[in-house]
PDB file of C-alpha atoms in Angstrom:
ATOM      1  CA  MET G 444     -17.185  -4.131  -9.488  1.00 76.00           C
ATOM      2  CA  SER G 445     -13.641  -4.763  -8.307  1.00 90.00           C
ATOM      3  CA  LEU G 446     -11.171  -1.945  -8.835  1.00 96.00           C
ATOM      4  CA  LEU G 447      -8.300  -4.419  -8.456  1.00 97.00           C
ATOM      5  CA  ARG G 448      -8.523  -8.086  -9.369  1.00 97.00           C
ATOM      6  CA  THR G 449      -6.045 -10.951  -9.685  1.00 98.00           C
ATOM      7  CA  ARG G 450      -6.589 -14.450 -10.974  1.00 98.00           C
ATOM      8  CA  GLY G 451      -4.138 -17.288 -10.503  1.00 97.00           C
ATOM      9  CA  LEU G 452      -1.362 -14.844  -9.647  1.00 98.00           C
ATOM     10  CA  THR G 453       1.862 -16.773  -9.144  1.00 97.00           C
ATOM     11  CA  ARG G 454       5.551 -15.902  -8.816  1.00 97.00           C
ATOM     12  CA  ARG G 455       8.422 -18.371  -8.663  1.00 95.00           C
ATOM     13  CA  PHE G 456      12.083 -17.606  -8.005  1.00 92.00           C
ATOM     14  CA  ASP G 457      14.520 -20.355  -9.038  1.00 88.00           C
ATOM     15  CA  GLY G 458      12.152 -23.110  -7.985  1.00 83.00           C
ATOM     16  CA  LEU G 459      10.839 -21.301  -4.885  1.00 92.00           C
ATOM     17  CA  THR G 460       7.154 -20.365  -5.118  1.00 94.00           C
ATOM     18  CA  ALA G 461       6.733 -17.044  -3.305  1.00 95.00           C
ATOM     19  CA  VAL G 462       3.091 -16.467  -4.346  1.00 96.00           C
ATOM     20  CA  GLU G 463       0.871 -19.268  -5.589  1.00 96.00           C
ATOM     21  CA  ASP G 464      -2.418 -19.086  -7.482  1.00 97.00           C
ATOM     22  CA  VAL G 465      -3.845 -16.060  -5.666  1.00 98.00           C
ATOM     23  CA  ASP G 466      -7.341 -14.859  -6.584  1.00 97.00           C
ATOM     24  CA  PHE G 467      -7.934 -11.440  -5.057  1.00 98.00           C
ATOM     25  CA  ASP G 468     -10.749  -8.890  -5.423  1.00 97.00           C
ATOM     26  CA  LEU G 469     -10.646  -5.372  -4.006  1.00 98.00           C
ATOM     27  CA  PRO G 470     -13.861  -3.367  -4.492  1.00 96.00           C
ATOM     28  CA  GLU G 471     -13.669   0.374  -5.050  1.00 94.00           C
ATOM     29  CA  GLY G 472     -13.983   2.392  -1.853  1.00 93.00           C
ATOM     30  CA  GLN G 473     -12.782  -0.365   0.475  1.00 96.00           C
ATOM     31  CA  VAL G 474      -9.897  -0.359   2.938  1.00 97.00           C
ATOM     32  CA  ARG G 475      -8.305  -3.797   2.704  1.00 98.00           C
ATOM     33  CA  ALA G 476      -5.536  -4.994   4.991  1.00 97.00           C
ATOM     34  CA  LEU G 477      -3.064  -7.622   3.827  1.00 97.00           C
ATOM     35  CA  ILE G 478      -1.380  -9.449   6.695  1.00 95.00           C
ATOM     36  CA  GLY G 479       0.681 -12.555   7.281  1.00 93.00           C
ATOM     37  CA  PRO G 480       3.925 -13.762   8.848  1.00 91.00           C
ATOM     38  CA  ASN G 481       7.319 -12.736   7.512  1.00 88.00           C
ATOM     39  CA  GLY G 482       8.029 -14.638   4.303  1.00 89.00           C
ATOM     40  CA  ALA G 483       4.331 -15.103   3.539  1.00 92.00           C
ATOM     41  CA  GLY G 484       4.679 -13.471   0.111  1.00 93.00           C
ATOM     42  CA  LYS G 485       3.091 -10.085   0.856  1.00 94.00           C
ATOM     43  CA  THR G 486       5.826  -7.942  -0.657  1.00 91.00           C
ATOM     44  CA  THR G 487       6.109 -10.162  -3.735  1.00 94.00           C
ATOM     45  CA  PHE G 488       2.347 -10.040  -4.212  1.00 96.00           C
ATOM     46  CA  VAL G 489       2.226  -6.247  -3.943  1.00 94.00           C
ATOM     47  CA  SER G 490       5.234  -5.898  -6.241  1.00 93.00           C
ATOM     48  CA  MET G 491       3.301  -7.776  -8.920  1.00 96.00           C
ATOM     49  CA  LEU G 492       0.278  -5.537  -8.391  1.00 96.00           C
ATOM     50  CA  CYS G 493       2.432  -2.444  -8.859  1.00 93.00           C
ATOM     51  CA  GLY G 494       4.406  -3.735 -11.836  1.00 93.00           C
ATOM     52  CA  ARG G 495       7.782  -3.844 -10.091  1.00 92.00           C
ATOM     53  CA  ILE G 496       8.113  -7.550 -10.888  1.00 94.00           C
ATOM     54  CA  TRP G 497       6.303  -9.757 -13.410  1.00 94.00           C
ATOM     55  CA  PRO G 498       4.161 -12.744 -12.496  1.00 96.00           C
ATOM     56  CA  THR G 499       5.260 -16.196 -13.535  1.00 96.00           C
ATOM     57  CA  CYS G 500       1.634 -16.752 -14.463  1.00 97.00           C
ATOM     58  CA  GLY G 501      -1.769 -15.270 -13.730  1.00 97.00           C
ATOM     59  CA  THR G 502      -3.259 -11.834 -14.321  1.00 98.00           C
ATOM     60  CA  VAL G 503      -3.638  -8.431 -12.654  1.00 98.00           C
ATOM     61  CA  GLU G 504      -6.623  -6.275 -13.628  1.00 97.00           C
ATOM     62  CA  PHE G 505      -7.092  -2.634 -12.642  1.00 97.00           C
ATOM     63  CA  ALA G 506     -10.320  -0.743 -13.326  1.00 95.00           C
ATOM     64  CA  GLY G 507     -11.420  -3.504 -15.680  1.00 94.00           C
ATOM     65  CA  ARG G 508      -8.185  -3.495 -17.690  1.00 96.00           C
ATOM     66  CA  ASP G 509      -5.555  -6.241 -17.821  1.00 97.00           C
ATOM     67  CA  VAL G 510      -2.362  -4.516 -16.648  1.00 97.00           C
ATOM     68  CA  SER G 511      -0.274  -7.656 -16.154  1.00 96.00           C
ATOM     69  CA  ALA G 512       2.262  -6.605 -18.804  1.00 94.00           C
ATOM     70  CA  LEU G 513       2.308  -2.860 -18.011  1.00 95.00           C
ATOM     71  CA  PRO G 514       5.390  -1.364 -16.319  1.00 94.00           C
ATOM     72  CA  ALA G 515       5.034   0.434 -13.013  1.00 91.00           C
ATOM     73  CA  HIS G 516       4.980   3.983 -14.406  1.00 89.00           C
ATOM     74  CA  LYS G 517       2.047   3.175 -16.679  1.00 93.00           C
ATOM     75  CA  ARG G 518       0.086   1.712 -13.783  1.00 93.00           C
ATOM     76  CA  ILE G 519       0.754   4.915 -11.842  1.00 89.00           C
ATOM     77  CA  ALA G 520      -0.666   6.900 -14.740  1.00 89.00           C
ATOM     78  CA  LEU G 521      -3.834   4.789 -14.578  1.00 93.00           C
ATOM     79  CA  GLY G 522      -4.358   5.692 -10.918  1.00 92.00           C
ATOM     80  CA  MET G 523      -2.211   3.425  -8.747  1.00 93.00           C
ATOM     81  CA  ALA G 524       0.085   4.902  -6.113  1.00 90.00           C
ATOM     82  CA  TYR G 525       2.187   3.025  -3.598  1.00 87.00           C
ATOM     83  CA  THR G 526       4.708   3.509  -0.825  1.00 81.00           C
ATOM     84  CA  PHE G 527       7.581   1.150  -0.190  1.00 65.00           C
ATOM     85  CA  GLN G 528       8.377  -0.885   2.907  1.00 53.00           C
ATOM     86  CA  ILE G 529      11.754   0.897   2.955  1.00 53.00           C
ATOM     87  CA  THR G 530      11.665   4.676   2.586  1.00 62.00           C
ATOM     88  CA  SER G 531      12.413   5.918  -0.911  1.00 74.00           C
ATOM     89  CA  VAL G 532      12.398   9.701  -0.578  1.00 85.00           C
ATOM     90  CA  PHE G 533      14.993  11.950  -2.209  1.00 89.00           C
ATOM     91  CA  PRO G 534      17.039  13.014   0.834  1.00 90.00           C
ATOM     92  CA  ARG G 535      18.709  16.069  -0.740  1.00 91.00           C
ATOM     93  CA  LEU G 536      15.431  17.568  -1.935  1.00 92.00           C
ATOM     94  CA  THR G 537      13.010  19.446   0.270  1.00 93.00           C
ATOM     95  CA  VAL G 538       9.801  17.915   1.517  1.00 93.00           C
ATOM     96  CA  ALA G 539       7.827  20.074  -0.919  1.00 91.00           C
ATOM     97  CA  GLU G 540      10.077  19.117  -3.829  1.00 90.00           C
ATOM     98  CA  ASN G 541       9.592  15.410  -3.104  1.00 90.00           C
ATOM     99  CA  VAL G 542       5.827  15.773  -3.197  1.00 89.00           C
ATOM    100  CA  GLY G 543       6.055  17.979  -6.275  1.00 86.00           C
ATOM    101  CA  LEU G 544       7.982  15.309  -8.148  1.00 83.00           C
ATOM    102  CA  ALA G 545       5.331  12.731  -7.269  1.00 80.00           C
ATOM    103  CA  ALA G 546       2.556  15.031  -8.483  1.00 75.00           C
ATOM    104  CA  ARG G 547       4.285  15.707 -11.780  1.00 69.00           C
ATOM    105  CA  ARG G 548       4.531  11.982 -12.485  1.00 60.00           C
ATOM    106  CA  VAL G 549       0.848  12.136 -13.378  1.00 55.00           C
ATOM    107  CA  ARG G 550       0.870  15.738 -14.703  1.00 53.00           C
ATOM    108  CA  LEU G 551      -1.763  17.084 -12.358  1.00 55.00           C
ATOM    109  CA  GLU G 552      -3.186  20.543 -12.804  1.00 58.00           C
ATOM    110  CA  GLY G 553      -3.226  22.756  -9.739  1.00 61.00           C
ATOM    111  CA  GLU G 554      -0.124  21.022  -8.431  1.00 66.00           C
ATOM    112  CA  GLY G 555       0.676  23.598  -5.752  1.00 73.00           C
ATOM    113  CA  ALA G 556      -2.673  23.284  -4.011  1.00 76.00           C
ATOM    114  CA  ARG G 557      -2.545  19.496  -4.124  1.00 77.00           C
ATOM    115  CA  LEU G 558       0.993  19.539  -2.745  1.00 84.00           C
ATOM    116  CA  ALA G 559       0.012  21.712   0.210  1.00 86.00           C
ATOM    117  CA  GLN G 560      -3.102  19.651   0.904  1.00 87.00           C
ATOM    118  CA  ALA G 561      -1.181  16.363   0.813  1.00 88.00           C
ATOM    119  CA  LEU G 562       1.413  17.640   3.286  1.00 91.00           C
ATOM    120  CA  LYS G 563      -1.264  19.069   5.576  1.00 90.00           C
ATOM    121  CA  ARG G 564      -3.158  15.781   5.604  1.00 87.00           C
ATOM    122  CA  VAL G 565      -0.154  13.825   6.891  1.00 87.00           C
ATOM    123  CA  GLY G 566       0.865  16.501   9.390  1.00 88.00           C
ATOM    124  CA  LEU G 567       3.943  17.778   7.539  1.00 89.00           C
ATOM    125  CA  GLY G 568       2.634  21.158   6.411  1.00 90.00           C
ATOM    126  CA  ALA G 569       5.095  23.022   8.635  1.00 91.00           C
ATOM    127  CA  HIS G 570       8.047  21.007   7.293  1.00 91.00           C
ATOM    128  CA  HIS G 571       7.678  21.818   3.593  1.00 89.00           C
ATOM    129  CA  LYS G 572      11.047  23.614   3.381  1.00 91.00           C
ATOM    130  CA  ALA G 573      13.021  20.966   5.298  1.00 94.00           C
ATOM    131  CA  LEU G 574      15.345  18.559   3.519  1.00 95.00           C
ATOM    132  CA  ALA G 575      13.748  15.135   3.355  1.00 92.00           C
ATOM    133  CA  GLY G 576      16.978  13.555   4.587  1.00 92.00           C
ATOM    134  CA  ASP G 577      16.796  15.625   7.784  1.00 93.00           C
ATOM    135  CA  LEU G 578      13.394  14.235   8.739  1.00 91.00           C
ATOM    136  CA  SER G 579      13.023  11.476  11.295  1.00 87.00           C
ATOM    137  CA  TYR G 580      12.362   8.011   9.895  1.00 84.00           C
ATOM    138  CA  GLY G 581       8.724   8.252  10.916  1.00 83.00           C
ATOM    139  CA  HIS G 582       8.301  11.588   9.179  1.00 88.00           C
ATOM    140  CA  GLN G 583       9.922  10.175   6.050  1.00 88.00           C
ATOM    141  CA  ARG G 584       7.226   7.485   6.088  1.00 84.00           C
ATOM    142  CA  LEU G 585       4.569  10.192   6.297  1.00 86.00           C
ATOM    143  CA  LEU G 586       6.254  12.066   3.454  1.00 90.00           C
ATOM    144  CA  GLU G 587       5.944   8.968   1.279  1.00 88.00           C
ATOM    145  CA  ILE G 588       2.227   8.856   2.015  1.00 86.00           C
ATOM    146  CA  ALA G 589       1.945  12.531   1.052  1.00 89.00           C
ATOM    147  CA  MET G 590       3.760  11.747  -2.208  1.00 88.00           C
ATOM    148  CA  GLY G 591       1.159   9.088  -2.921  1.00 87.00           C
ATOM    149  CA  LEU G 592      -1.758  11.366  -2.029  1.00 87.00           C
ATOM    150  CA  ALA G 593      -0.457  14.133  -4.307  1.00 85.00           C
ATOM    151  CA  GLN G 594      -1.108  11.834  -7.273  1.00 84.00           C
ATOM    152  CA  GLU G 595      -4.817  11.674  -6.339  1.00 86.00           C
ATOM    153  CA  PRO G 596      -4.866   7.912  -6.946  1.00 91.00           C
ATOM    154  CA  ARG G 597      -7.860   5.657  -7.320  1.00 94.00           C
ATOM    155  CA  LEU G 598      -5.850   3.012  -5.433  1.00 95.00           C
ATOM    156  CA  LEU G 599      -3.316   3.788  -2.713  1.00 94.00           C
ATOM    157  CA  ILE G 600      -1.091   0.874  -1.674  1.00 94.00           C
ATOM    158  CA  LEU G 601       0.688   1.412   1.645  1.00 92.00           C
ATOM    159  CA  ASP G 602       3.452  -1.014   2.639  1.00 88.00           C
ATOM    160  CA  GLU G 603       4.125  -0.903   6.406  1.00 87.00           C
ATOM    161  CA  PRO G 604       3.148   2.792   6.664  1.00 87.00           C
ATOM    162  CA  THR G 605       3.188   2.962  10.479  1.00 88.00           C
ATOM    163  CA  GLN G 606       6.669   1.494  10.886  1.00 84.00           C
ATOM    164  CA  GLY G 607       8.725   4.010  12.859  1.00 81.00           C
ATOM    165  CA  LEU G 608       5.766   6.217  13.793  1.00 84.00           C
ATOM    166  CA  THR G 609       5.075   7.355  17.343  1.00 89.00           C
ATOM    167  CA  ASP G 610       1.814   6.404  19.043  1.00 91.00           C
ATOM    168  CA  ALA G 611       0.419   9.867  18.352  1.00 89.00           C
ATOM    169  CA  GLU G 612       1.417   9.642  14.683  1.00 87.00           C
ATOM    170  CA  ILE G 613      -0.203   6.206  14.429  1.00 91.00           C
ATOM    171  CA  ASP G 614      -3.444   7.622  15.826  1.00 91.00           C
ATOM    172  CA  ALA G 615      -3.261  10.426  13.251  1.00 87.00           C
ATOM    173  CA  PHE G 616      -2.634   7.849  10.508  1.00 88.00           C
ATOM    174  CA  LYS G 617      -5.761   5.920  11.504  1.00 91.00           C
ATOM    175  CA  ALA G 618      -7.790   9.115  11.263  1.00 89.00           C
ATOM    176  CA  LEU G 619      -6.230   9.852   7.872  1.00 88.00           C
ATOM    177  CA  VAL G 620      -7.228   6.454   6.472  1.00 89.00           C
ATOM    178  CA  ARG G 621     -10.786   6.915   7.691  1.00 89.00           C
ATOM    179  CA  ALA G 622     -10.914  10.331   5.998  1.00 87.00           C
ATOM    180  CA  LEU G 623      -9.458   9.026   2.740  1.00 87.00           C
ATOM    181  CA  LYS G 624     -11.703   6.028   2.235  1.00 85.00           C
ATOM    182  CA  ALA G 625     -14.549   8.115   0.810  1.00 83.00           C
ATOM    183  CA  ALA G 626     -12.371   9.069  -2.170  1.00 86.00           C
ATOM    184  CA  THR G 627      -9.614   6.449  -2.413  1.00 92.00           C
ATOM    185  CA  THR G 628      -9.448   2.672  -2.285  1.00 96.00           C
ATOM    186  CA  ILE G 629      -6.674   1.579   0.070  1.00 96.00           C
ATOM    187  CA  LEU G 630      -4.631  -1.616   0.279  1.00 97.00           C
ATOM    188  CA  LEU G 631      -2.717  -1.668   3.545  1.00 95.00           C
ATOM    189  CA  ILE G 632       0.151  -4.071   4.267  1.00 94.00           C
ATOM    190  CA  GLU G 633       0.595  -3.766   7.995  1.00 91.00           C
ATOM    191  CA  HIS G 634       1.944  -5.647  11.028  1.00 89.00           C
ATOM    192  CA  ASN G 635       0.369  -3.350  13.627  1.00 91.00           C
ATOM    193  CA  MET G 636      -2.804  -5.260  14.407  1.00 91.00           C
ATOM    194  CA  SER G 637      -4.380  -2.314  16.225  1.00 92.00           C
ATOM    195  CA  VAL G 638      -4.232  -0.379  12.952  1.00 94.00           C
ATOM    196  CA  VAL G 639      -5.557  -3.339  10.954  1.00 95.00           C
ATOM    197  CA  MET G 640      -8.465  -4.049  13.275  1.00 94.00           C
ATOM    198  CA  GLU G 641      -9.505  -0.410  13.570  1.00 95.00           C
ATOM    199  CA  VAL G 642      -9.326   0.820   9.981  1.00 95.00           C
ATOM    200  CA  ALA G 643      -9.763  -2.169   7.637  1.00 97.00           C
ATOM    201  CA  ASP G 644     -13.139  -3.120   6.189  1.00 96.00           C
ATOM    202  CA  ARG G 645     -11.797  -6.570   5.296  1.00 97.00           C
ATOM    203  CA  VAL G 646      -8.566  -8.463   5.886  1.00 97.00           C
ATOM    204  CA  THR G 647      -6.751 -10.908   3.597  1.00 97.00           C
ATOM    205  CA  VAL G 648      -4.226 -13.249   5.220  1.00 96.00           C
ATOM    206  CA  LEU G 649      -1.341 -14.713   3.231  1.00 95.00           C
ATOM    207  CA  ASP G 650       0.683 -17.686   4.439  1.00 95.00           C
ATOM    208  CA  PHE G 651       3.297 -19.543   2.396  1.00 94.00           C
ATOM    209  CA  GLY G 652       2.244 -17.558  -0.664  1.00 94.00           C
ATOM    210  CA  LYS G 653      -1.408 -18.595  -0.523  1.00 96.00           C
ATOM    211  CA  VAL G 654      -4.575 -16.961   0.795  1.00 96.00           C
ATOM    212  CA  LEU G 655      -5.172 -18.513   4.209  1.00 95.00           C
ATOM    213  CA  ALA G 656      -8.283 -16.532   5.132  1.00 96.00           C
ATOM    214  CA  GLU G 657     -10.281 -13.462   4.207  1.00 97.00           C
ATOM    215  CA  GLY G 658     -13.073 -11.630   5.965  1.00 97.00           C
ATOM    216  CA  PRO G 659     -14.032  -8.829   8.383  1.00 97.00           C
ATOM    217  CA  PRO G 660     -11.424  -7.992  11.056  1.00 95.00           C
ATOM    218  CA  ALA G 661     -13.361  -9.622  13.902  1.00 94.00           C
ATOM    219  CA  ALA G 662     -13.723 -12.881  11.974  1.00 95.00           C
ATOM    220  CA  ILE G 663     -10.020 -12.881  11.107  1.00 95.00           C
ATOM    221  CA  ARG G 664      -9.064 -12.325  14.737  1.00 92.00           C
ATOM    222  CA  ALA G 665     -11.208 -15.315  15.767  1.00 92.00           C
ATOM    223  CA  ASP G 666     -10.021 -17.620  12.957  1.00 93.00           C
ATOM    224  CA  ARG G 667      -8.081 -20.536  14.475  1.00 92.00           C
ATOM    225  CA  ALA G 668      -5.961 -21.090  11.382  1.00 92.00           C
ATOM    226  CA  VAL G 669      -4.935 -17.422  11.394  1.00 92.00           C
ATOM    227  CA  GLN G 670      -4.175 -17.566  15.105  1.00 90.00           C
ATOM    228  CA  ALA G 671      -1.932 -20.566  14.578  1.00 90.00           C
ATOM    229  CA  ALA G 672      -0.117 -19.074  11.600  1.00 85.00           C
ATOM    230  CA  TYR G 673       0.200 -15.464  12.672  1.00 85.00           C
ATOM    231  CA  LEU G 674      -1.796 -13.899  15.478  1.00 72.00           C
ATOM    232  CA  GLY G 675      -1.369 -16.381  18.291  1.00 67.00           C
ATOM    233  CA  ALA G 676      -4.189 -17.437  20.595  1.00 54.00           C
ATOM    234  CA  PRO G 677      -6.417 -14.574  21.812  1.00 52.00           C
ATOM    235  CA  ALA G 678      -5.937 -13.416  25.377  1.00 41.00           C
TER     236      ALA G 678
END
């Protein structure tokens, strides 16, 4: 059964169709990558999944429930968590306080232990007393992931999580995703194709607001239509 499902999902802005008639199924326990060129509709699509914007038409289902009309905070309470493409931490709060706020959004018991575990998993355990605004951009990205993990979501949506990370941090992120997949379904919006090819079970490609292709990473890499639209010819 799909944990996340859309049918005919469409969003128009003043006559411009950003996402058009997208049918999408994400089974529980899968790591799915969503890729495509700039302007392909990825952010708009994810924003509709999360409840940040409403679809013009079509439906979003989560865990068998139609959530198309639910606001973002109610989807979070059902088990969705997401990070933004642009960092959205509270810069004047400590790292620990940021994660604590995220945990309290879903009223978790044992918050302290979950907070510490989330920070340790992303490599920020030693920075728990630092102000979030004093972290490097890459560490702020990792803090956002920790904030998502603290909610113990059924679905974790990560929008450009490796942007600004060092090579070593990217390697650690890949290991983190592999460790998480046993307990959490992950939707990954990512431009770093090394990350996509190494951690995703399946890849969905958007182009001009429509699904261009979908399949295992190797098949997507070899797909001529995907190469023409996004990847370029293989070396």
